[in-house]
GROMACS .gro file of C-alpha atoms in nm:
model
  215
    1UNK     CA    1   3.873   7.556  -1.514
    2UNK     CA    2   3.612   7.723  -1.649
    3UNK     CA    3   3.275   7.509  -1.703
    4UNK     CA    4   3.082   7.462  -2.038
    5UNK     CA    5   2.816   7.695  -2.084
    6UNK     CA    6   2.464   7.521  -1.928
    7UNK     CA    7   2.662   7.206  -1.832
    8UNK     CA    8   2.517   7.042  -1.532
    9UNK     CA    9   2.782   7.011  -1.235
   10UNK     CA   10   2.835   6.708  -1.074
   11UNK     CA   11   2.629   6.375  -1.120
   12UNK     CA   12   2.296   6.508  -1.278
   13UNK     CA   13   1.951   6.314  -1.371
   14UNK     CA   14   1.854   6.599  -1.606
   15UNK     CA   15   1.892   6.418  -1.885
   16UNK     CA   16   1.672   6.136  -1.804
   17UNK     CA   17   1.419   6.406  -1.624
   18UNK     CA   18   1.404   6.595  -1.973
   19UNK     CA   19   1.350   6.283  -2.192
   20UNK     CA   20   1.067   6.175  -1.919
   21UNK     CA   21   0.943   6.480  -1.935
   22UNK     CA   22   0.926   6.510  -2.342
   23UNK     CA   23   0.748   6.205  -2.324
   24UNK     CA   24   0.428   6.354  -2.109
   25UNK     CA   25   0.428   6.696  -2.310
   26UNK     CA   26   0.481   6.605  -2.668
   27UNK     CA   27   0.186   6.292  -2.598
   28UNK     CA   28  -0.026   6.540  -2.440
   29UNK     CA   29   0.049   6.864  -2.706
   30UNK     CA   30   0.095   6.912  -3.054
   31UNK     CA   31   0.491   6.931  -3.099
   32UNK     CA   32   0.454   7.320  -3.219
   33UNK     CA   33   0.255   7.376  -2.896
   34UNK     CA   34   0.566   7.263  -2.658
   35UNK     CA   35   0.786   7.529  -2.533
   36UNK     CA   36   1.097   7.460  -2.402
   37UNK     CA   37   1.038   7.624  -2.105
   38UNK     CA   38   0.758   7.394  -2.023
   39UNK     CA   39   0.983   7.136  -2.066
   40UNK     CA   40   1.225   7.231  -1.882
   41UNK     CA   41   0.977   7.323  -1.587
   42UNK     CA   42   0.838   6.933  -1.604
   43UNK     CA   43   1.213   6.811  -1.565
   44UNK     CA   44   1.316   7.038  -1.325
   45UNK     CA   45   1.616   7.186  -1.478
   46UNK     CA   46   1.767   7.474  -1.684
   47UNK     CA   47   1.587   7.499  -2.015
   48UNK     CA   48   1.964   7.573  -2.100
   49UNK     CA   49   2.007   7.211  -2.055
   50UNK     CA   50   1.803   7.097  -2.368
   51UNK     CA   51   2.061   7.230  -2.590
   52UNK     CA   52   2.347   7.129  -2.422
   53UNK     CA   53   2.171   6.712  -2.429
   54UNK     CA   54   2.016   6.737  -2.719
   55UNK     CA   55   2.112   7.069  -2.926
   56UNK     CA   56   1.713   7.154  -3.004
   57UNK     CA   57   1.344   7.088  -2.875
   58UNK     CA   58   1.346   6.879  -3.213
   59UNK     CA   59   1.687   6.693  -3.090
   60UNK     CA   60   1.498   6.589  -2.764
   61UNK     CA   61   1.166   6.467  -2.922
   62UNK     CA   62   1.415   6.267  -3.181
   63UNK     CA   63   1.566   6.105  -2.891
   64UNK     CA   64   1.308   6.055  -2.668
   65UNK     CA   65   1.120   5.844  -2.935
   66UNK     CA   66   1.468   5.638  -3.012
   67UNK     CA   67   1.521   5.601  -2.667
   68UNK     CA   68   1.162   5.464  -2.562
   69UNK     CA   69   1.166   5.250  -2.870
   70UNK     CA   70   1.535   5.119  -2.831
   71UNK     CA   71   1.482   4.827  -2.646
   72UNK     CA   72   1.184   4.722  -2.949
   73UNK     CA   73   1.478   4.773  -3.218
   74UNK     CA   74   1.739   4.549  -2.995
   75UNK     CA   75   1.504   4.261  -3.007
   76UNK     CA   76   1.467   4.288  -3.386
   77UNK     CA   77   1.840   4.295  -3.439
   78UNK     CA   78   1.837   3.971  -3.207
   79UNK     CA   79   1.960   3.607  -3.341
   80UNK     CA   80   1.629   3.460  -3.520
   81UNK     CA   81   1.476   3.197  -3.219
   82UNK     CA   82   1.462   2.843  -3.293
   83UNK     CA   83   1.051   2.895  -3.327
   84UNK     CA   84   0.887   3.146  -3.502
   85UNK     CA   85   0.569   3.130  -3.250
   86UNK     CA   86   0.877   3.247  -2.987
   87UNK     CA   87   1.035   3.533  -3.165
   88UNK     CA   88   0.667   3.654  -3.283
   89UNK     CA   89   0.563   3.640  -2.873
   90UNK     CA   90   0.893   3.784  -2.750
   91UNK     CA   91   0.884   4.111  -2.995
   92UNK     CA   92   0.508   4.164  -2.895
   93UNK     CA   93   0.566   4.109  -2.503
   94UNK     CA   94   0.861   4.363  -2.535
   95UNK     CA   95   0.652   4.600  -2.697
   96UNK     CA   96   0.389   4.622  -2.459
   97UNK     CA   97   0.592   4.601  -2.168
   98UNK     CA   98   0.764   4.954  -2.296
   99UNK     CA   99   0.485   5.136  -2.432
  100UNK     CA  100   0.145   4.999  -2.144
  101UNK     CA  101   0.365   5.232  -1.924
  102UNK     CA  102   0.351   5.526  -2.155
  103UNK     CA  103   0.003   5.487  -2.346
  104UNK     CA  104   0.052   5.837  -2.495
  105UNK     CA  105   0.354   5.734  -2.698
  106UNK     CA  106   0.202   5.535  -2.945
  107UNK     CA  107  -0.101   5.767  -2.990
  108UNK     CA  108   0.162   6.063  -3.026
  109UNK     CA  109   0.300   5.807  -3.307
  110UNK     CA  110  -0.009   5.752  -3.441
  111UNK     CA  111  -0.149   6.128  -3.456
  112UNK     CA  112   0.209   6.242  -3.598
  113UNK     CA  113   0.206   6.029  -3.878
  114UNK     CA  114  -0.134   6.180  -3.940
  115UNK     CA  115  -0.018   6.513  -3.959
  116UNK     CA  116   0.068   6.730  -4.233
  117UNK     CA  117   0.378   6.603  -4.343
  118UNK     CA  118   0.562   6.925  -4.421
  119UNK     CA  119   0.589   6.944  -3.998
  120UNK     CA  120   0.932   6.887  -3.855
  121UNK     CA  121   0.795   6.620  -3.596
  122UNK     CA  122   0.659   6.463  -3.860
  123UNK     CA  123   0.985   6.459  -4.073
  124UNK     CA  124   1.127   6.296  -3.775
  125UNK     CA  125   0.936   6.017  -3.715
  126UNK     CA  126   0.899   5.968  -4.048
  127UNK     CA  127   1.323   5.848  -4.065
  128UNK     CA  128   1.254   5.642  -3.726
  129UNK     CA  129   0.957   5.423  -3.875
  130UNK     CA  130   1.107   5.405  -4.160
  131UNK     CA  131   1.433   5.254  -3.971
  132UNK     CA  132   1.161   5.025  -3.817
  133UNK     CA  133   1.008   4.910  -4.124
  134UNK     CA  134   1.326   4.777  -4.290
  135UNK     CA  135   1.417   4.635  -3.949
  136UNK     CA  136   1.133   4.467  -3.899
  137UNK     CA  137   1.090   4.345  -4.287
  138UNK     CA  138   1.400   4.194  -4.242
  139UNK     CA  139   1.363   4.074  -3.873
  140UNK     CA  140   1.004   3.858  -4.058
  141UNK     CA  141   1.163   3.780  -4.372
  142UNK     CA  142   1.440   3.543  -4.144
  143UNK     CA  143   1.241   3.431  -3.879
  144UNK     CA  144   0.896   3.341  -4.090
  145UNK     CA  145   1.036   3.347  -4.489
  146UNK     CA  146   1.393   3.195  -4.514
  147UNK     CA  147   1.338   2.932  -4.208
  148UNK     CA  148   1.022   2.809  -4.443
  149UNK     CA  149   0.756   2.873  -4.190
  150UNK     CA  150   0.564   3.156  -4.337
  151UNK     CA  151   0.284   2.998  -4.533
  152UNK     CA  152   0.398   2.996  -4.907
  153UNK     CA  153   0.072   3.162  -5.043
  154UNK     CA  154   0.124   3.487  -4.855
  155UNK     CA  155   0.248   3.759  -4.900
  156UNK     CA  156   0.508   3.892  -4.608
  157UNK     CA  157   0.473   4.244  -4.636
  158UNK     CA  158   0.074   4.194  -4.597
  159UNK     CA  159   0.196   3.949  -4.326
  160UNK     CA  160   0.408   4.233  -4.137
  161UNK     CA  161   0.096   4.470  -4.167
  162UNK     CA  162  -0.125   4.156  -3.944
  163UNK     CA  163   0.148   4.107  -3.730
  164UNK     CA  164   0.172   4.513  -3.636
  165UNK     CA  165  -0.219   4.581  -3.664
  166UNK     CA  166  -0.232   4.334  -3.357
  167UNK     CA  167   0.059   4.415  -3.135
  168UNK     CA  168  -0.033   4.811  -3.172
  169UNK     CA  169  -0.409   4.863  -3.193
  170UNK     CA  170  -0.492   4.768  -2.778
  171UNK     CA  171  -0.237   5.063  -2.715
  172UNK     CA  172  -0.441   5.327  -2.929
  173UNK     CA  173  -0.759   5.154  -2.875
  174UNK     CA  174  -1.018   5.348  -2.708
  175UNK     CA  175  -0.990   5.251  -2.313
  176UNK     CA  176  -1.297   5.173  -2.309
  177UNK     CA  177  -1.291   4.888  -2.563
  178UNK     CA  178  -0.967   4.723  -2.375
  179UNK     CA  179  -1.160   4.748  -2.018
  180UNK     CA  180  -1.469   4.601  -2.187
  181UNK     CA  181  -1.268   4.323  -2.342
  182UNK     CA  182  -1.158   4.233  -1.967
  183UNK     CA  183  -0.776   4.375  -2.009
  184UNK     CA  184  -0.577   4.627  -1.801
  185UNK     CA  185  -0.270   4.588  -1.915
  186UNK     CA  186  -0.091   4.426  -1.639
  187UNK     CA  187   0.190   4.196  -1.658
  188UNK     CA  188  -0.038   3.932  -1.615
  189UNK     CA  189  -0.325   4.095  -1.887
  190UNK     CA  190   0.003   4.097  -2.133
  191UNK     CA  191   0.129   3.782  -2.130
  192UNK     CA  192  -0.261   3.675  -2.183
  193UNK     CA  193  -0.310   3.924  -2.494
  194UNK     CA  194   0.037   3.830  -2.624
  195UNK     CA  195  -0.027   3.479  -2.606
  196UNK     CA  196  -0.382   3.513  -2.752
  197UNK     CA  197  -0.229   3.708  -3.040
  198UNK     CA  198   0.064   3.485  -3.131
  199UNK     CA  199  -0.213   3.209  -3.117
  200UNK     CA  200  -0.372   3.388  -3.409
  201UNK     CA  201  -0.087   3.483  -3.585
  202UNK     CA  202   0.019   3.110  -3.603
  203UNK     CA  203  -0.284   2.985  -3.755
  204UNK     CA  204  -0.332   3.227  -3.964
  205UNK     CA  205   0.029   3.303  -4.116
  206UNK     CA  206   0.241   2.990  -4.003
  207UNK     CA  207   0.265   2.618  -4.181
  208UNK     CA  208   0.145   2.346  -4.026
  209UNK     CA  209   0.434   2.122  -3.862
  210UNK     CA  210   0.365   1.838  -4.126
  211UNK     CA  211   0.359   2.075  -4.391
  212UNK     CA  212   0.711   2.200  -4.277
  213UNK     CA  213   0.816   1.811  -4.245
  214UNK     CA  214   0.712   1.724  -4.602
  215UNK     CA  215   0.903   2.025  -4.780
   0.00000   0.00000   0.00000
């Protein structure tokens, strides 16, 4: 039988090696300024192989975001927690656990969503975030809105905005400011920003227990 044009034979990590590598070239390059064959050359593989995964250079950079960002997406699609404090601490632990290994991910994010927005990268992220954004407005609006513990007086999308501005700005900070403030983002640095930062969040967006009890 006759094989399919640029299919790998046998049990093959090229996939995973081309997503990997996507990840280092598009954070380190504009997206125009990635060829396929330095892709390809970073994986290892057949630059063949990109179409035959992912059908473009734009099909990998589409699914090397989705991929890295998966696991973020499965936790806001999760049954709302008994506490909000928990849910708030578990989405933000996730978060950084996935992106302090790949710091240029959320800087390519943030410099692509800076760009002109006629670019095809651009176009692309644009449809993830905004898959995000209604995920994650509905993900606050059950955990903090209908379970009644979202302060009445606020307003939730201003409240999503606080809760984002805090899990993502130590990952596009400037190094030096998150060395300075004593953090290197190891398990042990995460679980003390995350806690710090879901301290915040609760007294700044979350009733008070006796003002949950009296309504």
């Amino acid at each position: 039988m006759t094989a399919t044009p640029g299919r790998p034979r046998g049990e093959s990590d090229a996939r995973q090696s081309l997503i990997v590598a996507a990840r280092n070239q598009f954070a380190q390059r504009p997206f125009e300024s990635v060829s396929t064959r330095a892709l390809a050359t970073e994986a290892g593989v057949d630059a063949a192989l990109i179409r035959y995964y992912f059908g473009s250079k734009a099909g990998l950079f589409e699914q090397m975001l989705r991929e890295t960002l998966e696991p973020v997406l499965t936790q806001l699609a999760d049954k709302a927690p008994a506490r909000a404090q928990d849910g708030l601490a578990t989405l933000m632990r996730t978060y950084y656990r996935i992106m302090a290994p790949n710091p240029g991910v959320p800087r390519l994010i943030q410099r692509v969503l800076h760009d002109d927005p006629q670019t095809e990268s651009y176009r692309i992220l644009q449809r993830i975030f905004e898959e995000i954004l209604t995920v994650s407005m509905a993900w606050l609006q059950t955990i903090l809105v209908d379970a009644g513990h979202m302060r009445k007086e606020l307003d939730p999308k201003l409240a999503r905005l606080s809760f984002v501005s805090l899990m993502v700005f130590p990952l596009i900070a400037p190094p030096l400011l998150i060395t300075g403030s004593g953090l290197s983002m190891s398990e042990a640095d995460i679980d003390r920003l995350v806690a710090h930062n879901v301290d915040i969040l609760q007294r700044a967006l979350l009733r008070h227990p006796e003002q949950e009890r009296a309504s």
